Every structure is written in structure tokens, then in C-alpha cells.
PDB file of C-alpha atoms in Angstrom:
ATOM      1  CA  ILE A 255       0.000   0.000   0.000  1.00  0.00           C
ATOM      2  CA  HIS A 256       1.477   3.316  -1.057  1.00  0.00           C
ATOM      3  CA  ASP A 257       0.464   6.819  -0.051  1.00  0.00           C
ATOM      4  CA  ARG A 258       1.637   9.367  -2.606  1.00  0.00           C
ATOM      5  CA  TYR A 259       3.496  11.356   0.085  1.00  0.00           C
ATOM      6  CA  GLY A 260       5.149   8.367   1.779  1.00  0.00           C
ATOM      7  CA  ASN A 261       2.987   8.553   4.930  1.00  0.00           C
ATOM      8  CA  THR A 262       1.222   5.262   4.340  1.00  0.00           C
ATOM      9  CA  ALA A 263       1.201   3.856   7.874  1.00  0.00           C
ATOM     10  CA  ASN A 264       0.174   7.189   9.425  1.00  0.00           C
ATOM     11  CA  GLU A 265      -2.637   7.674   6.917  1.00  0.00           C
ATOM     12  CA  LEU A 266      -3.983   4.168   7.573  1.00  0.00           C
ATOM     13  CA  LEU A 267      -3.790   4.725  11.327  1.00  0.00           C
ATOM     14  CA  LYS A 268      -5.804   7.951  10.901  1.00  0.00           C
ATOM     15  CA  LEU A 269      -8.528   5.797   9.329  1.00  0.00           C
ATOM     16  CA  GLY A 270      -8.599   3.702  12.497  1.00  0.00           C
ATOM     17  CA  LEU A 271      -7.095   0.600  10.910  1.00  0.00           C
ATOM     18  CA  ASP A 272      -5.225  -1.935  13.031  1.00  0.00           C
ATOM     19  CA  LEU A 273      -1.979  -2.387  11.112  1.00  0.00           C
ATOM     20  CA  SER A 274      -0.947  -5.357  13.256  1.00  0.00           C
ATOM     21  CA  LYS A 275      -3.573  -7.421  11.397  1.00  0.00           C
ATOM     22  CA  LEU A 276      -1.854  -6.988   8.029  1.00  0.00           C
ATOM     23  CA  ASP A 277      -0.115 -10.029   6.610  1.00  0.00           C
ATOM     24  CA  GLY A 278       3.451  -8.802   6.054  1.00  0.00           C
ATOM     25  CA  ASP A 279       4.055 -11.514   3.469  1.00  0.00           C
ATOM     26  CA  GLN A 280       1.115 -10.350   1.372  1.00  0.00           C
ATOM     27  CA  ILE A 281       0.881  -6.615   2.047  1.00  0.00           C
ATOM     28  CA  TYR A 282       3.774  -4.167   2.104  1.00  0.00           C
ATOM     29  CA  LEU A 283       3.378  -0.616   3.428  1.00  0.00           C
ATOM     30  CA  SER A 284       5.502   1.781   1.411  1.00  0.00           C
ATOM     31  CA  SER A 285       7.146   4.759   3.047  1.00  0.00           C
ATOM     32  CA  SER A 286       8.733   5.990  -0.174  1.00  0.00           C
ATOM     33  CA  ALA A 287       7.978   9.342  -1.702  1.00  0.00           C
ATOM     34  CA  VAL A 288       9.114  10.807  -5.001  1.00  0.00           C
ATOM     35  CA  THR A 289       8.699  14.222  -6.542  1.00  0.00           C
ATOM     36  CA  LYS A 290       8.540  13.133 -10.197  1.00  0.00           C
ATOM     37  CA  VAL A 291       6.552  10.410 -11.936  1.00  0.00           C
ATOM     38  CA  ASP A 292       9.746   9.427 -13.771  1.00  0.00           C
ATOM     39  CA  ASP A 293      11.219   8.325 -10.429  1.00  0.00           C
ATOM     40  CA  MET A 294       8.438   5.900  -9.499  1.00  0.00           C
ATOM     41  CA  SER A 295       9.927   2.734 -11.015  1.00  0.00           C
ATOM     42  CA  GLU A 296      11.397   1.650  -7.677  1.00  0.00           C
ATOM     43  CA  ILE A 297       8.030   2.012  -5.954  1.00  0.00           C
ATOM     44  CA  PHE A 298       6.122   0.129  -8.660  1.00  0.00           C
ATOM     45  CA  SER A 299       8.699  -2.602  -9.329  1.00  0.00           C
ATOM     46  CA  GLY A 300       7.135  -5.048  -6.876  1.00  0.00           C
ATOM     47  CA  VAL A 301       3.509  -3.958  -7.088  1.00  0.00           C
ATOM     48  CA  ASP A 302       0.988  -6.619  -8.145  1.00  0.00           C
ATOM     49  CA  VAL A 303      -2.006  -4.336  -8.642  1.00  0.00           C
ATOM     50  CA  GLY A 304      -3.170  -0.743  -8.554  1.00  0.00           C
ATOM     51  CA  LEU A 305      -6.617   0.225  -7.299  1.00  0.00           C
ATOM     52  CA  ALA A 306      -8.593   2.948  -9.064  1.00  0.00           C
ATOM     53  CA  PHE A 307     -12.058   3.479  -7.672  1.00  0.00           C
ATOM     54  CA  TYR A 308     -13.830   6.655  -8.667  1.00  0.00           C
ATOM     55  CA  GLN A 309     -17.212   7.912  -7.522  1.00  0.00           C
ATOM     56  CA  PRO A 310     -18.864  11.095  -8.779  1.00  0.00           C
ATOM     57  CA  ASP A 311     -19.805  13.560  -6.087  1.00  0.00           C
ATOM     58  CA  SER A 312     -22.587  16.076  -6.146  1.00  0.00           C
ATOM     59  CA  ILE A 313     -20.862  19.211  -4.897  1.00  0.00           C
ATOM     60  CA  GLY A 314     -21.212  22.151  -7.293  1.00  0.00           C
ATOM     61  CA  PRO A 315     -22.988  22.536 -10.626  1.00  0.00           C
ATOM     62  CA  TYR A 316     -20.546  20.378 -12.635  1.00  0.00           C
ATOM     63  CA  ALA A 317     -19.418  17.942  -9.966  1.00  0.00           C
ATOM     64  CA  GLY A 318     -19.738  14.345 -10.936  1.00  0.00           C
ATOM     65  CA  GLN A 319     -19.280  15.217 -14.592  1.00  0.00           C
ATOM     66  CA  ASN A 320     -15.523  15.103 -14.067  1.00  0.00           C
ATOM     67  CA  LEU A 321     -15.855  11.336 -13.718  1.00  0.00           C
ATOM     68  CA  GLU A 322     -18.613  10.997 -16.255  1.00  0.00           C
ATOM     69  CA  TYR A 323     -16.221  12.513 -18.795  1.00  0.00           C
ATOM     70  CA  LEU A 324     -12.996  11.105 -17.291  1.00  0.00           C
ATOM     71  CA  GLY A 325     -11.897   9.640 -20.604  1.00  0.00           C
ATOM     72  CA  LEU A 326      -8.200   8.867 -20.313  1.00  0.00           C
ATOM     73  CA  ALA A 327      -7.395  11.751 -17.974  1.00  0.00           C
ATOM     74  CA  SER A 328      -6.702   9.744 -14.828  1.00  0.00           C
ATOM     75  CA  GLY A 329      -3.062  10.314 -13.929  1.00  0.00           C
ATOM     76  CA  LYS A 330      -3.248   7.499 -11.405  1.00  0.00           C
ATOM     77  CA  ILE A 331      -4.356   4.953 -13.989  1.00  0.00           C
ATOM     78  CA  SER A 332      -1.910   6.080 -16.660  1.00  0.00           C
ATOM     79  CA  THR A 333       0.944   5.933 -14.135  1.00  0.00           C
ATOM     80  CA  PHE A 334       0.013   2.382 -13.157  1.00  0.00           C
ATOM     81  CA  LEU A 335      -0.061   1.412 -16.830  1.00  0.00           C
ATOM     82  CA  ARG A 336       3.255   3.130 -17.542  1.00  0.00           C
ATOM     83  CA  TYR A 337       4.935   0.908 -14.987  1.00  0.00           C
ATOM     84  CA  GLY A 338       3.101  -2.254 -16.042  1.00  0.00           C
ATOM     85  CA  VAL A 339       0.869  -2.418 -12.986  1.00  0.00           C
ATOM     86  CA  PRO A 340      -2.488  -4.100 -13.687  1.00  0.00           C
ATOM     87  CA  ILE A 341      -5.477  -2.226 -12.311  1.00  0.00           C
ATOM     88  CA  ILE A 342      -8.589  -3.226 -10.446  1.00  0.00           C
ATOM     89  CA  MET A 343     -11.213  -0.554 -10.975  1.00  0.00           C
ATOM     90  CA  ASN A 344     -14.901   0.103 -10.808  1.00  0.00           C
ATOM     91  CA  ASN A 345     -16.930   0.772 -13.940  1.00  0.00           C
ATOM     92  CA  ILE A 346     -15.767   4.284 -14.765  1.00  0.00           C
ATOM     93  CA  GLY A 347     -16.565   4.455 -18.442  1.00  0.00           C
ATOM     94  CA  LEU A 348     -13.850   4.500 -21.074  1.00  0.00           C
ATOM     95  CA  TYR A 349     -10.965   3.229 -18.929  1.00  0.00           C
ATOM     96  CA  SER A 350     -12.936   0.265 -17.631  1.00  0.00           C
ATOM     97  CA  GLU A 351     -14.087  -0.581 -21.166  1.00  0.00           C
ATOM     98  CA  LEU A 352     -10.473  -0.437 -22.372  1.00  0.00           C
ATOM     99  CA  ALA A 353      -9.270  -2.531 -19.418  1.00  0.00           C
ATOM    100  CA  VAL A 354     -11.575  -5.332 -20.489  1.00  0.00           C
ATOM    101  CA  GLU A 355     -10.865  -4.937 -24.220  1.00  0.00           C
ATOM    102  CA  HIS A 356      -7.063  -4.751 -23.858  1.00  0.00           C
ATOM    103  CA  GLU A 357      -6.897  -7.005 -20.774  1.00  0.00           C
ATOM    104  CA  PHE A 358      -4.757  -4.717 -18.618  1.00  0.00           C
ATOM    105  CA  GLY A 359      -7.020  -4.785 -15.597  1.00  0.00           C
ATOM    106  CA  LEU A 360     -10.092  -6.117 -13.877  1.00  0.00           C
ATOM    107  CA  VAL A 361     -13.384  -4.296 -13.485  1.00  0.00           C
ATOM    108  CA  VAL A 362     -15.433  -4.972 -10.361  1.00  0.00           C
ATOM    109  CA  SER A 363     -18.918  -3.863  -9.458  1.00  0.00           C
ATOM    110  CA  ALA A 364     -18.010  -2.740  -5.928  1.00  0.00           C
ATOM    111  CA  PRO A 365     -15.078  -2.754  -3.488  1.00  0.00           C
ATOM    112  CA  SER A 366     -16.668  -5.813  -1.870  1.00  0.00           C
ATOM    113  CA  ALA A 367     -15.647  -7.746  -5.016  1.00  0.00           C
ATOM    114  CA  LEU A 368     -11.953  -7.047  -4.334  1.00  0.00           C
ATOM    115  CA  PRO A 369     -11.146 -10.386  -2.658  1.00  0.00           C
ATOM    116  CA  ALA A 370     -12.246 -12.362  -5.717  1.00  0.00           C
ATOM    117  CA  ALA A 371     -10.335 -10.028  -8.047  1.00  0.00           C
ATOM    118  CA  LEU A 372      -7.197 -10.153  -5.895  1.00  0.00           C
ATOM    119  CA  ALA A 373      -7.304 -13.945  -6.012  1.00  0.00           C
ATOM    120  CA  GLN A 374      -6.566 -13.673  -9.764  1.00  0.00           C
ATOM    121  CA  LEU A 375      -3.220 -11.954  -9.110  1.00  0.00           C
ATOM    122  CA  PRO A 376      -0.358 -11.748  -9.753  1.00  0.00           C
ATOM    123  CA  ASN A 377      -1.002 -12.095 -13.461  1.00  0.00           C
ATOM    124  CA  HIS A 378       1.917 -11.748 -15.884  1.00  0.00           C
ATOM    125  CA  GLU A 379      -0.368 -11.305 -18.907  1.00  0.00           C
ATOM    126  CA  LEU A 380      -2.219  -8.366 -17.312  1.00  0.00           C
ATOM    127  CA  ARG A 381       1.158  -6.803 -16.456  1.00  0.00           C
ATOM    128  CA  GLU A 382       2.448  -7.119 -20.033  1.00  0.00           C
ATOM    129  CA  ASN A 383      -0.838  -5.820 -21.445  1.00  0.00           C
ATOM    130  CA  ALA A 384      -0.670  -2.796 -19.136  1.00  0.00           C
ATOM    131  CA  LYS A 385       2.796  -1.878 -20.451  1.00  0.00           C
ATOM    132  CA  LYS A 386       1.726  -2.495 -24.039  1.00  0.00           C
ATOM    133  CA  PHE A 387      -1.404  -0.337 -23.717  1.00  0.00           C
ATOM    134  CA  TYR A 388       0.569   2.545 -22.212  1.00  0.00           C
ATOM    135  CA  THR A 389       3.277   2.341 -24.868  1.00  0.00           C
ATOM    136  CA  LYS A 390       0.851   2.185 -27.792  1.00  0.00           C
ATOM    137  CA  GLN A 391      -1.938   4.486 -26.579  1.00  0.00           C
ATOM    138  CA  LEU A 392      -0.851   6.851 -23.814  1.00  0.00           C
ATOM    139  CA  ASP A 393       2.873   7.541 -24.108  1.00  0.00           C
ATOM    140  CA  PHE A 394       3.380  11.208 -25.016  1.00  0.00           C
ATOM    141  CA  ASN A 395       6.166  10.252 -27.400  1.00  0.00           C
ATOM    142  CA  ASN A 396       3.484   8.885 -29.736  1.00  0.00           C
ATOM    143  CA  TYR A 397       2.007  12.367 -30.126  1.00  0.00           C
ATOM    144  CA  LYS A 398       4.931  14.731 -29.511  1.00  0.00           C
ATOM    145  CA  ASN A 399       5.886  15.353 -33.144  1.00  0.00           C
ATOM    146  CA  ASP A 400       2.302  15.979 -34.269  1.00  0.00           C
ATOM    147  CA  LEU A 401       1.747  18.370 -31.365  1.00  0.00           C
ATOM    148  CA  VAL A 402       4.922  20.342 -32.101  1.00  0.00           C
ATOM    149  CA  LYS A 403       3.985  20.546 -35.792  1.00  0.00           C
ATOM    150  CA  ALA A 404       0.473  21.724 -34.922  1.00  0.00           C
ATOM    151  CA  ILE A 405       1.764  24.408 -32.558  1.00  0.00           C
ATOM    152  CA  PHE A 406       4.284  25.762 -35.020  1.00  0.00           C
ATOM    153  CA  SER A 407       1.949  25.613 -38.003  1.00  0.00           C
ATOM    154  CA  THR A 408      -0.600  27.812 -36.202  1.00  0.00           C
ATOM    155  CA  ALA A 409       2.071  30.162 -34.844  1.00  0.00           C
ATOM    156  CA  MET A 410       3.268  31.125 -38.328  1.00  0.00           C
TER     157      MET A 410
END
């Protein structure tokens, strides 16, 4: 379990969780923190799965639409895929459809379905498919030249 700021144990304790009940052979609490996504390979090298559960809220006039129109904008999901980490997620639209189609993750109906999904891991094929999907579909290098050309063609 990894908290983005490296305070994993403290954050879990704040939730009232008894950390002594965790199986140290199955669950590792990370205390690492990095400032750049490019430095996350060490953190993700031993990770079997990433969790991405999104739920629209109803605060404000456009709240909830951010998830309805999430598309491929989830930095969390794209980072998991970049490092070949399969994802377990809820049905969040495009990403969950792509996870099934390209077999880089598992889609569950609710967090209560996590135990059954976790029983399917680790899965080397999901890991390879995650890397492949990122490389072919999400990596900025695929679009860099076209973007630069578009910027400079409109600037002249």
C-alpha cells in the first residue's frame, strides 16, 4: 500500500485501521515518496495491482461530470499502466471498457468484489498488457511530433 506522500502507515492509522492485522508476506506498506513520476519505477517494481475506484460527487454545478467525462485523464491509472501495474477498478466508463478490451485490468462492481479479483493476481499477462497499452496508446512520445507541428503551423 502506497500513499503518494510516503505517509502510508500514518494515513492508515488515521482511518482507524489496526496495522498489526496486516499479513506482512502479502501486504507491504511503502514509506517511499518521489517528486517526479519518472522516479516511481522503484516504488512500482514489486507492485501486483493498482486500485482505481472513482465515484462522482454532487458538490457544485458540474461535480460528478468530471468522472462521467474522465476519458483517459486519470493520472493514477496512466501511471500504473506506464509501470506495467495491472489495475482493479470500478466501472468508470472508457478506462474500464479499455481494461476489459485490452486485458490490462479487472473491473469490479463494488469494493466488496476485491477479494475475488485479488485472487486472480499476480497475473503476468495483465502486467504485459498494461505496459503495451501505455506504450501504444498513452505515451506522449506517440504524439509529440504531431503536437509540435500543430503548434508551429498555427504560430506562423
